[in-house]
Amino acid sequence: MGGNAALDINPPTADIHISRAGSDWLWSVFCVMAASLLTVIAFDILRPRGTRLFHQLGIIILTTASLAYFTMASDLGAAPVPVEFRDVGQTRQVFYARYIQWFITFPLVLLQLLLFSGLTIADIITTLYFAGVAVIMGLAGSVVQSTYKWGYYTIGVVSLIYVWYVLLWHAPRTTFPANGVLHSGYYLLAAYLTLILFTYPICWACSEGGNVIHPTSEMIWYGVLDILAGPVFIFIVLYNIYGVDYDIFDFASGKYTDTRRGATQPTGPATTEKGPRPTTEAPAQQT
């Protein structure tokens, strides 16, 4: 059997489902994600140890996206959901694998950008939390048949508004590291990411929400957005930090794990939180 046989081997279980062309497109996006992953891995290997945080975040994001698109291209990771509008009485193919991907990758994409700013760890964690809430609300709304799905949609949009507020207002007003060496790069990436995030709810309303566009068109729309918010965004981030001294980020620990055989802890007087650790050795007698 030649060509793409994903829909033959894993036949769709919903009345409204992706076509063979939709599966072909998903395989293409998978190839983009996988090729980008291998490229970032190569860049990561070339970086000195202790300066690979942004590269390794990119590796996690692209690995997750590659796995998700492999699953969706294989016509797996989906469930039939009764539609609310048009084609009433039929079911639509909803890919929950996509939401699992976003739940992992969306907060990490934001983390890559927010580390440019002077936000506190509390602000960053709160922003990542609401990013996760937006994704979960999208998933919850996509599997609800009744109009209550739009309640979940509204909560998700409100969560995104908070993320936009942090990206465009709160974070830019903080003190950036090293006298703002990454300030211009942050503004570029924040505006770019905000524009992309603005289109995700529109796509959801036209696809899983309103059943206006076919699942194949949905895949094309989401696929383009995921490429822009994934590989393209990551490469822009890596370009902006190229040659930047990691000391400017003032991370709590910039060291790497020393795996050399026989590596020992630094020598010196042992201390506790309350001062030097008491010694059990008897003092030497004077002569």
PDB file of N, CA, C and O in Angstrom, residues 73-112:
ATOM      1  N   ALA A  73      -1.159  13.153  13.034  1.00  0.00           N
ATOM      2  CA  ALA A  73      -0.988  12.748  11.638  1.00  0.00           C
ATOM      3  C   ALA A  73      -1.348  11.286  11.440  1.00  0.00           C
ATOM      4  O   ALA A  73      -1.807  10.888  10.361  1.00  0.00           O
ATOM      5  N   SER A  74      -1.177  10.486  12.488  1.00  0.00           N
ATOM      6  CA  SER A  74      -1.541   9.064  12.440  1.00  0.00           C
ATOM      7  C   SER A  74      -3.027   8.854  12.683  1.00  0.00           C
ATOM      8  O   SER A  74      -3.486   7.710  12.757  1.00  0.00           O
ATOM      9  N   ASP A  75      -3.787   9.941  12.799  1.00  0.00           N
ATOM     10  CA  ASP A  75      -5.225   9.906  13.075  1.00  0.00           C
ATOM     11  C   ASP A  75      -5.508   9.244  14.422  1.00  0.00           C
ATOM     12  O   ASP A  75      -6.469   8.480  14.574  1.00  0.00           O
ATOM     13  N   LEU A  76      -4.675   9.576  15.392  1.00  0.00           N
ATOM     14  CA  LEU A  76      -4.839   9.086  16.751  1.00  0.00           C
ATOM     15  C   LEU A  76      -4.960  10.287  17.694  1.00  0.00           C
ATOM     16  O   LEU A  76      -4.730  11.430  17.289  1.00  0.00           O
ATOM     17  N   GLY A  77      -5.282  10.013  18.959  1.00  0.00           N
ATOM     18  CA  GLY A  77      -5.375  11.094  19.937  1.00  0.00           C
ATOM     19  C   GLY A  77      -6.579  11.982  19.740  1.00  0.00           C
ATOM     20  O   GLY A  77      -6.533  13.176  20.061  1.00  0.00           O
ATOM     21  N   ALA A  78      -7.686  11.427  19.216  1.00  0.00           N
ATOM     22  CA  ALA A  78      -8.900  12.206  18.980  1.00  0.00           C
ATOM     23  C   ALA A  78     -10.110  11.453  19.511  1.00  0.00           C
ATOM     24  O   ALA A  78     -10.062  10.237  19.737  1.00  0.00           O
ATOM     25  N   ALA A  79     -11.205  12.184  19.690  1.00  0.00           N
ATOM     26  CA  ALA A  79     -12.450  11.586  20.171  1.00  0.00           C
ATOM     27  C   ALA A  79     -13.623  12.232  19.442  1.00  0.00           C
ATOM     28  O   ALA A  79     -13.569  13.414  19.089  1.00  0.00           O
ATOM     29  N   PRO A  80     -14.692  11.466  19.183  1.00  0.00           N
ATOM     30  CA  PRO A  80     -15.883  12.041  18.537  1.00  0.00           C
ATOM     31  C   PRO A  80     -16.723  12.822  19.547  1.00  0.00           C
ATOM     32  O   PRO A  80     -17.015  12.328  20.642  1.00  0.00           O
ATOM     33  N   VAL A  81     -17.108  14.036  19.184  1.00  0.00           N
ATOM     34  CA  VAL A  81     -17.904  14.887  20.069  1.00  0.00           C
ATOM     35  C   VAL A  81     -19.115  15.394  19.285  1.00  0.00           C
ATOM     36  O   VAL A  81     -18.952  15.927  18.180  1.00  0.00           O
ATOM     37  N   PRO A  82     -20.319  15.260  19.816  1.00  0.00           N
ATOM     38  CA  PRO A  82     -21.506  15.789  19.123  1.00  0.00           C
ATOM     39  C   PRO A  82     -21.394  17.298  18.929  1.00  0.00           C
ATOM     40  O   PRO A  82     -20.949  18.018  19.820  1.00  0.00           O
ATOM     41  N   VAL A  83     -21.803  17.765  17.753  1.00  0.00           N
ATOM     42  CA  VAL A  83     -21.673  19.182  17.433  1.00  0.00           C
ATOM     43  C   VAL A  83     -22.903  19.943  17.895  1.00  0.00           C
ATOM     44  O   VAL A  83     -24.002  19.387  18.024  1.00  0.00           O
ATOM     45  N   GLU A  84     -22.714  21.246  18.154  1.00  0.00           N
ATOM     46  CA  GLU A  84     -23.820  22.095  18.597  1.00  0.00           C
ATOM     47  C   GLU A  84     -24.461  22.813  17.422  1.00  0.00           C
ATOM     48  O   GLU A  84     -25.690  22.927  17.343  1.00  0.00           O
ATOM     49  N   PHE A  85     -23.659  23.325  16.501  1.00  0.00           N
ATOM     50  CA  PHE A  85     -24.159  24.088  15.367  1.00  0.00           C
ATOM     51  C   PHE A  85     -23.944  23.306  14.072  1.00  0.00           C
ATOM     52  O   PHE A  85     -22.971  22.562  13.933  1.00  0.00           O
ATOM     53  N   ARG A  86     -24.828  23.495  13.121  1.00  0.00           N
ATOM     54  CA  ARG A  86     -24.723  22.835  11.821  1.00  0.00           C
ATOM     55  C   ARG A  86     -24.543  21.324  12.000  1.00  0.00           C
ATOM     56  O   ARG A  86     -24.084  20.871  13.030  1.00  0.00           O
ATOM     57  N   ASP A  87     -24.867  20.578  11.083  1.00  0.00           N
ATOM     58  CA  ASP A  87     -24.666  19.123  11.132  1.00  0.00           C
ATOM     59  C   ASP A  87     -25.107  18.543  12.474  1.00  0.00           C
ATOM     60  O   ASP A  87     -24.453  17.636  13.014  1.00  0.00           O
ATOM     61  N   VAL A  88     -26.182  19.097  13.063  1.00  0.00           N
ATOM     62  CA  VAL A  88     -26.636  18.630  14.367  1.00  0.00           C
ATOM     63  C   VAL A  88     -27.005  17.151  14.270  1.00  0.00           C
ATOM     64  O   VAL A  88     -27.633  16.712  13.314  1.00  0.00           O
ATOM     65  N   GLY A  89     -26.601  16.398  15.282  1.00  0.00           N
ATOM     66  CA  GLY A  89     -26.825  14.962  15.270  1.00  0.00           C
ATOM     67  C   GLY A  89     -25.602  14.189  14.817  1.00  0.00           C
ATOM     68  O   GLY A  89     -25.569  12.961  14.930  1.00  0.00           O
ATOM     69  N   GLN A  90     -24.592  14.910  14.316  1.00  0.00           N
ATOM     70  CA  GLN A  90     -23.350  14.276  13.905  1.00  0.00           C
ATOM     71  C   GLN A  90     -22.259  14.560  14.937  1.00  0.00           C
ATOM     72  O   GLN A  90     -22.405  15.417  15.808  1.00  0.00           O
ATOM     73  N   THR A  91     -21.161  13.856  14.804  1.00  0.00           N
ATOM     74  CA  THR A  91     -20.032  14.047  15.711  1.00  0.00           C
ATOM     75  C   THR A  91     -18.859  14.639  14.945  1.00  0.00           C
ATOM     76  O   THR A  91     -18.691  14.390  13.744  1.00  0.00           O
ATOM     77  N   ARG A  92     -18.051  15.400  15.664  1.00  0.00           N
ATOM     78  CA  ARG A  92     -16.876  16.040  15.083  1.00  0.00           C
ATOM     79  C   ARG A  92     -15.624  15.479  15.756  1.00  0.00           C
ATOM     80  O   ARG A  92     -15.608  15.235  16.970  1.00  0.00           O
ATOM     81  N   GLN A  93     -14.584  15.309  14.989  1.00  0.00           N
ATOM     82  CA  GLN A  93     -13.315  14.792  15.502  1.00  0.00           C
ATOM     83  C   GLN A  93     -12.581  15.908  16.250  1.00  0.00           C
ATOM     84  O   GLN A  93     -12.227  16.933  15.668  1.00  0.00           O
ATOM     85  N   VAL A  94     -12.378  15.700  17.550  1.00  0.00           N
ATOM     86  CA  VAL A  94     -11.670  16.667  18.395  1.00  0.00           C
ATOM     87  C   VAL A  94     -10.385  16.007  18.888  1.00  0.00           C
ATOM     88  O   VAL A  94     -10.427  14.952  19.523  1.00  0.00           O
ATOM     89  N   PHE A  95      -9.260  16.620  18.593  1.00  0.00           N
ATOM     90  CA  PHE A  95      -7.954  16.051  18.945  1.00  0.00           C
ATOM     91  C   PHE A  95      -7.530  16.538  20.328  1.00  0.00           C
ATOM     92  O   PHE A  95      -7.059  17.660  20.481  1.00  0.00           O
ATOM     93  N   TYR A  96      -7.703  15.666  21.322  1.00  0.00           N
ATOM     94  CA  TYR A  96      -7.253  16.015  22.670  1.00  0.00           C
ATOM     95  C   TYR A  96      -5.730  15.990  22.780  1.00  0.00           C
ATOM     96  O   TYR A  96      -5.149  16.611  23.677  1.00  0.00           O
ATOM     97  N   ALA A  97      -5.053  15.294  21.837  1.00  0.00           N
ATOM     98  CA  ALA A  97      -3.584  15.282  21.840  1.00  0.00           C
ATOM     99  C   ALA A  97      -3.023  16.689  21.681  1.00  0.00           C
ATOM    100  O   ALA A  97      -1.964  17.013  22.222  1.00  0.00           O
ATOM    101  N   ARG A  98      -3.729  17.524  20.950  1.00  0.00           N
ATOM    102  CA  ARG A  98      -3.272  18.903  20.752  1.00  0.00           C
ATOM    103  C   ARG A  98      -3.274  19.675  22.061  1.00  0.00           C
ATOM    104  O   ARG A  98      -2.360  20.460  22.343  1.00  0.00           O
ATOM    105  N   TYR A  99      -4.283  19.457  22.886  1.00  0.00           N
ATOM    106  CA  TYR A  99      -4.378  20.184  24.148  1.00  0.00           C
ATOM    107  C   TYR A  99      -3.340  19.689  25.152  1.00  0.00           C
ATOM    108  O   TYR A  99      -2.846  20.474  25.973  1.00  0.00           O
ATOM    109  N   ILE A 100      -3.020  18.409  25.101  1.00  0.00           N
ATOM    110  CA  ILE A 100      -1.929  17.900  25.939  1.00  0.00           C
ATOM    111  C   ILE A 100      -0.628  18.588  25.543  1.00  0.00           C
ATOM    112  O   ILE A 100       0.176  18.998  26.396  1.00  0.00           O
ATOM    113  N   GLN A 101      -0.410  18.726  24.246  1.00  0.00           N
ATOM    114  CA  GLN A 101       0.781  19.435  23.745  1.00  0.00           C
ATOM    115  C   GLN A 101       0.813  20.869  24.254  1.00  0.00           C
ATOM    116  O   GLN A 101       1.821  21.316  24.815  1.00  0.00           O
ATOM    117  N   TRP A 102      -0.289  21.587  24.079  1.00  0.00           N
ATOM    118  CA  TRP A 102      -0.322  22.993  24.488  1.00  0.00           C
ATOM    119  C   TRP A 102      -0.146  23.162  25.991  1.00  0.00           C
ATOM    120  O   TRP A 102       0.462  24.137  26.436  1.00  0.00           O
ATOM    121  N   PHE A 103      -0.709  22.237  26.777  1.00  0.00           N
ATOM    122  CA  PHE A 103      -0.600  22.347  28.230  1.00  0.00           C
ATOM    123  C   PHE A 103       0.864  22.308  28.671  1.00  0.00           C
ATOM    124  O   PHE A 103       1.243  22.933  29.668  1.00  0.00           O
ATOM    125  N   ILE A 104       1.689  21.588  27.916  1.00  0.00           N
ATOM    126  CA  ILE A 104       3.124  21.521  28.233  1.00  0.00           C
ATOM    127  C   ILE A 104       3.887  22.664  27.590  1.00  0.00           C
ATOM    128  O   ILE A 104       4.726  23.312  28.226  1.00  0.00           O
ATOM    129  N   THR A 105       3.612  22.938  26.312  1.00  0.00           N
ATOM    130  CA  THR A 105       4.454  23.863  25.557  1.00  0.00           C
ATOM    131  C   THR A 105       4.123  25.337  25.794  1.00  0.00           C
ATOM    132  O   THR A 105       5.022  26.172  25.826  1.00  0.00           O
ATOM    133  N   PHE A 106       2.844  25.676  25.971  1.00  0.00           N
ATOM    134  CA  PHE A 106       2.471  27.082  26.116  1.00  0.00           C
ATOM    135  C   PHE A 106       3.150  27.739  27.316  1.00  0.00           C
ATOM    136  O   PHE A 106       3.776  28.806  27.177  1.00  0.00           O
ATOM    137  N   PRO A 107       3.103  27.146  28.522  1.00  0.00           N
ATOM    138  CA  PRO A 107       3.813  27.771  29.644  1.00  0.00           C
ATOM    139  C   PRO A 107       5.321  27.867  29.412  1.00  0.00           C
ATOM    140  O   PRO A 107       5.952  28.856  29.831  1.00  0.00           O
ATOM    141  N   LEU A 108       5.921  26.878  28.729  1.00  0.00           N
ATOM    142  CA  LEU A 108       7.364  26.918  28.508  1.00  0.00           C
ATOM    143  C   LEU A 108       7.743  27.987  27.489  1.00  0.00           C
ATOM    144  O   LEU A 108       8.803  28.615  27.600  1.00  0.00           O
ATOM    145  N   VAL A 109       6.900  28.190  26.485  1.00  0.00           N
ATOM    146  CA  VAL A 109       7.131  29.285  25.537  1.00  0.00           C
ATOM    147  C   VAL A 109       7.109  30.620  26.277  1.00  0.00           C
ATOM    148  O   VAL A 109       7.978  31.492  26.065  1.00  0.00           O
ATOM    149  N   LEU A 110       6.121  30.795  27.153  1.00  0.00           N
ATOM    150  CA  LEU A 110       6.057  32.030  27.944  1.00  0.00           C
ATOM    151  C   LEU A 110       7.272  32.165  28.858  1.00  0.00           C
ATOM    152  O   LEU A 110       7.807  33.268  29.024  1.00  0.00           O
ATOM    153  N   LEU A 111       7.703  31.055  29.442  1.00  0.00           N
ATOM    154  CA  LEU A 111       8.851  31.098  30.347  1.00  0.00           C
ATOM    155  C   LEU A 111      10.098  31.582  29.613  1.00  0.00           C
ATOM    156  O   LEU A 111      10.878  32.384  30.154  1.00  0.00           O
ATOM    157  N   GLN A 112      10.311  31.102  28.392  1.00  0.00           N
ATOM    158  CA  GLN A 112      11.470  31.561  27.622  1.00  0.00           C
ATOM    159  C   GLN A 112      11.474  33.076  27.487  1.00  0.00           C
ATOM    160  O   GLN A 112      12.527  33.709  27.582  1.00  0.00           O
TER     161      GLN A 112
END
